[in-house]
mmCIF file of C-alpha atoms in Angstrom:
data_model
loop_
_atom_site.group_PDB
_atom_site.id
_atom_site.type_symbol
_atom_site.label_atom_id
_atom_site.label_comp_id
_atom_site.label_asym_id
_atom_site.label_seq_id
_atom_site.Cartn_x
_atom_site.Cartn_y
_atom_site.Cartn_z
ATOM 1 C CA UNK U 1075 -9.171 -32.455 -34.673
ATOM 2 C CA UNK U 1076 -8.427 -30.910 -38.598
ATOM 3 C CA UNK U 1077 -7.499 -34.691 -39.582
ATOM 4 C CA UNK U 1078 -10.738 -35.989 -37.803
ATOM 5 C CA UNK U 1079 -13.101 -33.429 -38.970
ATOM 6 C CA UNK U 1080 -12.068 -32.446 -42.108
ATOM 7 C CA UNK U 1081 -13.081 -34.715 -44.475
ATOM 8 C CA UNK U 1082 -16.452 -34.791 -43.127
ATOM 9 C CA UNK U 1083 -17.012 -31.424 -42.531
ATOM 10 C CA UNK U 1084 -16.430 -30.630 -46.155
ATOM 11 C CA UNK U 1085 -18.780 -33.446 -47.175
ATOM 12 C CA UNK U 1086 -21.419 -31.569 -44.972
ATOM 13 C CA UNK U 1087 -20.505 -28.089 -46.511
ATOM 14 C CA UNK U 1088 -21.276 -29.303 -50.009
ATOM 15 C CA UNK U 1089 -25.066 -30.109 -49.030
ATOM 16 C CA UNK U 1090 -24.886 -25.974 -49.043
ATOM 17 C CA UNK U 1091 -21.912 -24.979 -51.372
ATOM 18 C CA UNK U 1092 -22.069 -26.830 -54.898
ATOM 19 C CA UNK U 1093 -17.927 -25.305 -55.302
ATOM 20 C CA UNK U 1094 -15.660 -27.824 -54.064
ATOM 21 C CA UNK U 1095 -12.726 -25.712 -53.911
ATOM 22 C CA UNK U 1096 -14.927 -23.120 -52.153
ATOM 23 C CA UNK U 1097 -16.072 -26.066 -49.504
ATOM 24 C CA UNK U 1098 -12.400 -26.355 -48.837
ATOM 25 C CA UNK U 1099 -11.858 -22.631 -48.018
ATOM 26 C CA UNK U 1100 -14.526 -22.535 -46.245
ATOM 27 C CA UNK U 1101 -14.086 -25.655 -43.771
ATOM 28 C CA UNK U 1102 -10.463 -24.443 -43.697
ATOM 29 C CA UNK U 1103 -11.225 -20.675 -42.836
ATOM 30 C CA UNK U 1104 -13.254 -22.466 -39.899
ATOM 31 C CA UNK U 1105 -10.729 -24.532 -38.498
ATOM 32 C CA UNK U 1106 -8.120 -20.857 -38.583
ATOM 33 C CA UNK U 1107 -10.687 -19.296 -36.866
ATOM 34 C CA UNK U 1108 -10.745 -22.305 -34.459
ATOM 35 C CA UNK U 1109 -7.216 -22.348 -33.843
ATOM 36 C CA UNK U 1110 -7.333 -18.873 -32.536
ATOM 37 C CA UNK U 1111 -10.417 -19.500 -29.911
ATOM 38 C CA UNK U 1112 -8.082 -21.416 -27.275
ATOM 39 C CA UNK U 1113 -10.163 -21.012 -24.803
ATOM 40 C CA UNK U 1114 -12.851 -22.851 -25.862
ATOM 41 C CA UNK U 1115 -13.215 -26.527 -24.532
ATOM 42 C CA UNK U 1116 -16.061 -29.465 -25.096
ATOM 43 C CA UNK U 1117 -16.924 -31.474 -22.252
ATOM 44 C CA UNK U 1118 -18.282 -34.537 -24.823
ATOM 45 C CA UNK U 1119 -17.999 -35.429 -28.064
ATOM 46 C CA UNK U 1120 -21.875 -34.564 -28.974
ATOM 47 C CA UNK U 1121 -21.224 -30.952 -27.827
ATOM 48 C CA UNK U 1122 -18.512 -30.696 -29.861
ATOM 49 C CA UNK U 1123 -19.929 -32.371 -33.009
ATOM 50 C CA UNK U 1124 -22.652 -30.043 -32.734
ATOM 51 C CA UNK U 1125 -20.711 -26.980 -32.151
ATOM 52 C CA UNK U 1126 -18.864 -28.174 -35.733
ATOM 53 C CA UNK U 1127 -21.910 -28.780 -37.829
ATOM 54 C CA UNK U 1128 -23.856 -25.959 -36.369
ATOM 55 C CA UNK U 1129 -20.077 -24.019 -37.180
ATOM 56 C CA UNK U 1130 -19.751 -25.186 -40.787
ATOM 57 C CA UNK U 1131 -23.483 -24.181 -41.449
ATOM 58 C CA UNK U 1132 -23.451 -20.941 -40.312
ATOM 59 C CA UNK U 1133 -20.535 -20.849 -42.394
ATOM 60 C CA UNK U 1134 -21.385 -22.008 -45.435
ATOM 61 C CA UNK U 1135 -24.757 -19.725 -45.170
ATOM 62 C CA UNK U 1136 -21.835 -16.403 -44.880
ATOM 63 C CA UNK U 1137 -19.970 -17.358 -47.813
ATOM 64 C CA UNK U 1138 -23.312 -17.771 -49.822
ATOM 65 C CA UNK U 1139 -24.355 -14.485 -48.575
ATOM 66 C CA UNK U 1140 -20.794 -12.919 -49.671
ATOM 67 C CA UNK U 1141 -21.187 -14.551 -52.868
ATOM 68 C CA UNK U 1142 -24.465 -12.964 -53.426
ATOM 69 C CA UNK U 1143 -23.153 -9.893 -52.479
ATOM 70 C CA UNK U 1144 -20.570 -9.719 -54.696
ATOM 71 C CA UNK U 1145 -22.603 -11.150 -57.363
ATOM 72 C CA UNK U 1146 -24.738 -8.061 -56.681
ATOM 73 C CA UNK U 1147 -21.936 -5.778 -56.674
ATOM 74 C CA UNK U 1148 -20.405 -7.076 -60.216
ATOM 75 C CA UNK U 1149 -23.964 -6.512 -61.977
ATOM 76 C CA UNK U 1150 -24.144 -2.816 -60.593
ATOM 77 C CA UNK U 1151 -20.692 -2.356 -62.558
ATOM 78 C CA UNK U 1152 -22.177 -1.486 -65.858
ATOM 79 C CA UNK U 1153 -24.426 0.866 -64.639
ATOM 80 C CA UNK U 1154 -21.515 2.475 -62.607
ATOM 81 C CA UNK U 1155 -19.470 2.649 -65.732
ATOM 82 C CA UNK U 1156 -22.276 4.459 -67.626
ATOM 83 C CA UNK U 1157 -22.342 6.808 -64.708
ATOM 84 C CA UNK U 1158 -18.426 7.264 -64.721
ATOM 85 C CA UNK U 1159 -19.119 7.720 -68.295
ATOM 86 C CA UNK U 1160 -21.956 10.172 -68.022
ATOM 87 C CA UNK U 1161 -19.738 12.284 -65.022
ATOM 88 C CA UNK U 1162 -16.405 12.376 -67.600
ATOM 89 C CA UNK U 1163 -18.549 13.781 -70.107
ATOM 90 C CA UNK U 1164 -19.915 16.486 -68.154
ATOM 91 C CA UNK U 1165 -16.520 17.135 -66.816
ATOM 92 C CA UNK U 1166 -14.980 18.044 -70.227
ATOM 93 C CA UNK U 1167 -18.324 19.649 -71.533
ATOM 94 C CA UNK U 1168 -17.463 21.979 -68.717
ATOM 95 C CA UNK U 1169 -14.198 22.103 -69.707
ATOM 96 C CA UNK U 1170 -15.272 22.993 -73.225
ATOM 97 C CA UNK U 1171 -17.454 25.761 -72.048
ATOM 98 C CA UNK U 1172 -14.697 27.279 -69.710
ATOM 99 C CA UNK U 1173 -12.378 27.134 -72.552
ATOM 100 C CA UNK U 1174 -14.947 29.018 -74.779
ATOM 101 C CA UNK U 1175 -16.234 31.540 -72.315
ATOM 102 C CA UNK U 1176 -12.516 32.127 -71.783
ATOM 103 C CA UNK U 1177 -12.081 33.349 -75.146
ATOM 104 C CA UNK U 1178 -14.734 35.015 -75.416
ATOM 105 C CA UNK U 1179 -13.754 37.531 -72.554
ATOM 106 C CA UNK U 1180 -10.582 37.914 -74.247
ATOM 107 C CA UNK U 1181 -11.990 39.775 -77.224
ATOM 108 C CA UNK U 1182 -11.601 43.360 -77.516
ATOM 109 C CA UNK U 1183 -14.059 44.842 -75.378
ATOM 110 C CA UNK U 1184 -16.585 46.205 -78.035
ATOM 111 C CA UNK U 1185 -16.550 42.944 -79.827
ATOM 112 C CA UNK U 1186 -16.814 41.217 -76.703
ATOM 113 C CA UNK U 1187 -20.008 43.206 -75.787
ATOM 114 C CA UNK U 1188 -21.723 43.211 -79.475
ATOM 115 C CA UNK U 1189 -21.404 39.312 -79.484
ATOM 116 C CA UNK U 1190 -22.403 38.448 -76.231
ATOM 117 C CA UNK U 1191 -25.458 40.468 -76.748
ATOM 118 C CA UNK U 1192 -25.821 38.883 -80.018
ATOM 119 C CA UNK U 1193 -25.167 34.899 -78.833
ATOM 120 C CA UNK U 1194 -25.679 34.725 -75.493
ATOM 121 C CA UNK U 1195 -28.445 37.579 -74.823
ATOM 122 C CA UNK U 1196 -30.257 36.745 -78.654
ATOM 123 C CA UNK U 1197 -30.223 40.644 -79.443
ATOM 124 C CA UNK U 1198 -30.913 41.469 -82.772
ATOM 125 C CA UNK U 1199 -28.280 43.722 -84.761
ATOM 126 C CA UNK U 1200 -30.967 46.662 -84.433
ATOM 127 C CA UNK U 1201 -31.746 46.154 -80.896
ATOM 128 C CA UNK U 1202 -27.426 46.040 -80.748
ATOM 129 C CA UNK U 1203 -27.123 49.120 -82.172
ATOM 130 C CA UNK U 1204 -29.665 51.229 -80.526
ATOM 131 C CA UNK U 1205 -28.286 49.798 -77.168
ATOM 132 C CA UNK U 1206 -25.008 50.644 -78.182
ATOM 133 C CA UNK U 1207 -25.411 53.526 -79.944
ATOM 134 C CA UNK U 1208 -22.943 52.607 -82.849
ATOM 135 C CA UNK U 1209 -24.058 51.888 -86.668
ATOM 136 C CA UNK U 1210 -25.648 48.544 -87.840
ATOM 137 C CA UNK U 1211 -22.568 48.100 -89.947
ATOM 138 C CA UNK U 1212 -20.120 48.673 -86.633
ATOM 139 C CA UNK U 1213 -22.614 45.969 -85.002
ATOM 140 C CA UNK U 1214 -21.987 43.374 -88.277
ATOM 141 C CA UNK U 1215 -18.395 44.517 -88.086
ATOM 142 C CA UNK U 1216 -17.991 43.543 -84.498
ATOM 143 C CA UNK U 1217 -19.575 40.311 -84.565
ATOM 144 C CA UNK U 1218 -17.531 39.092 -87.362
ATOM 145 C CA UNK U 1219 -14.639 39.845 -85.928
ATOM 146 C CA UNK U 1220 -15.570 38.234 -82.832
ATOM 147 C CA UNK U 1221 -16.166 34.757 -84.684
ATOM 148 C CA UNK U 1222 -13.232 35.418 -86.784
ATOM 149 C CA UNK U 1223 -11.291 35.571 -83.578
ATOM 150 C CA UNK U 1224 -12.915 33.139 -81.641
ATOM 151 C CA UNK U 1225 -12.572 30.728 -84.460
ATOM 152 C CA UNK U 1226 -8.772 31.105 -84.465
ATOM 153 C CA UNK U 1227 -8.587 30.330 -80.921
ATOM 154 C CA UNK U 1228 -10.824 27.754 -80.776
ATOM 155 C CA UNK U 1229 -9.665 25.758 -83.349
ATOM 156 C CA UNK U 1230 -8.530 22.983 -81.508
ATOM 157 C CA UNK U 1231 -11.720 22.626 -79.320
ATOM 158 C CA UNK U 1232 -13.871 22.138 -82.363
ATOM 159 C CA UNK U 1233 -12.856 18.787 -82.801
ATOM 160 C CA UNK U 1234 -13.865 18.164 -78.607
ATOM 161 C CA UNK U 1235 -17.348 19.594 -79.310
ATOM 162 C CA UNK U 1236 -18.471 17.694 -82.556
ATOM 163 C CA UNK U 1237 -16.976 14.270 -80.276
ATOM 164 C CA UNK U 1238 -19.469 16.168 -77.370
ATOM 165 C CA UNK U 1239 -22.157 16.521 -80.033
ATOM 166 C CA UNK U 1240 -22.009 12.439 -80.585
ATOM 167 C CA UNK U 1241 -22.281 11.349 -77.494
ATOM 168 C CA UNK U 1242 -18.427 10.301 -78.103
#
């Protein structure tokens, strides 16, 4: 039946598939998934033509709906790269900030509390020392320790956050 049909079933398939290579699969992929339906039997030769055209159609119709598919699915890459970008970005900006909070709760616990009131809580060096209760000076002293320290530890994240800054 392969030898019989073949030839003209792949003639058929190209009125549908403009790929000859792709026609050959595809009339080949048929007759596989012929071979494996034993069972079925034509009584006449017009069933079974029909059967075969009506077959290879259907056919050739999947494969251009794969194709389209994965056509689909190749244009949708870029934007999935952006996102994979976007989401490693994020990741190490959070790494960054973990890595920066982390120092900052290893500063001696008066520095500690003078800059976070100063950086994160935008307290002035008045309103720092009346909350305090320590000297304006002690308040100046403690925050440049603080970056003095923080600097010194950081120093090998700085280069991370300017790359962060530029949208690396």
């Amino acid at each position: 039946m392969f030898e019989e049909y073949y030839p003209a079933l792949c003639y058929y398939a190209t009125r549908f598939i403009n790929d000859s290579d792709q026609v050959k699969d595809v009339v080949q992929n048929f007759f596989v998934k012929l071979w494996d339906k034993k069972e079925l039997r034509f009584d006449n030769p017009t069933a079974l033509n029909s059967y075969l055209y009506t077959s290879i159609r259907n056919a050739c119709l999947n494969h251009i709906r794969q194709e389209k598919l994965h056509d689909n699915i190749h244009q949708q890459i870029p934007t999935e790269e952006v996102n994979e970008n976007e989401y490693l970005q994020e990741q190490l900006e959070n790494e960054v900030m973990q890595e920066i909070f982390g120092a900052i709760e290893d500063l001696p616990q008066k520095c500690k509390k003078v800059f976070k009131y100063s950086y994160l809580y935008g307290m002035s060096n008045n309103e720092i020392s009346e909350a305090l209760d320590i000297s304006i000076n002690t308040v100046k002293t403690h925050k440049l320790r603080a970056k003095q320290q923080l600097k010194e530890k950081l120093k090998n994240v700085f280069g991370i956050v300017v790359l962060l800054k530029m949208g690396f």
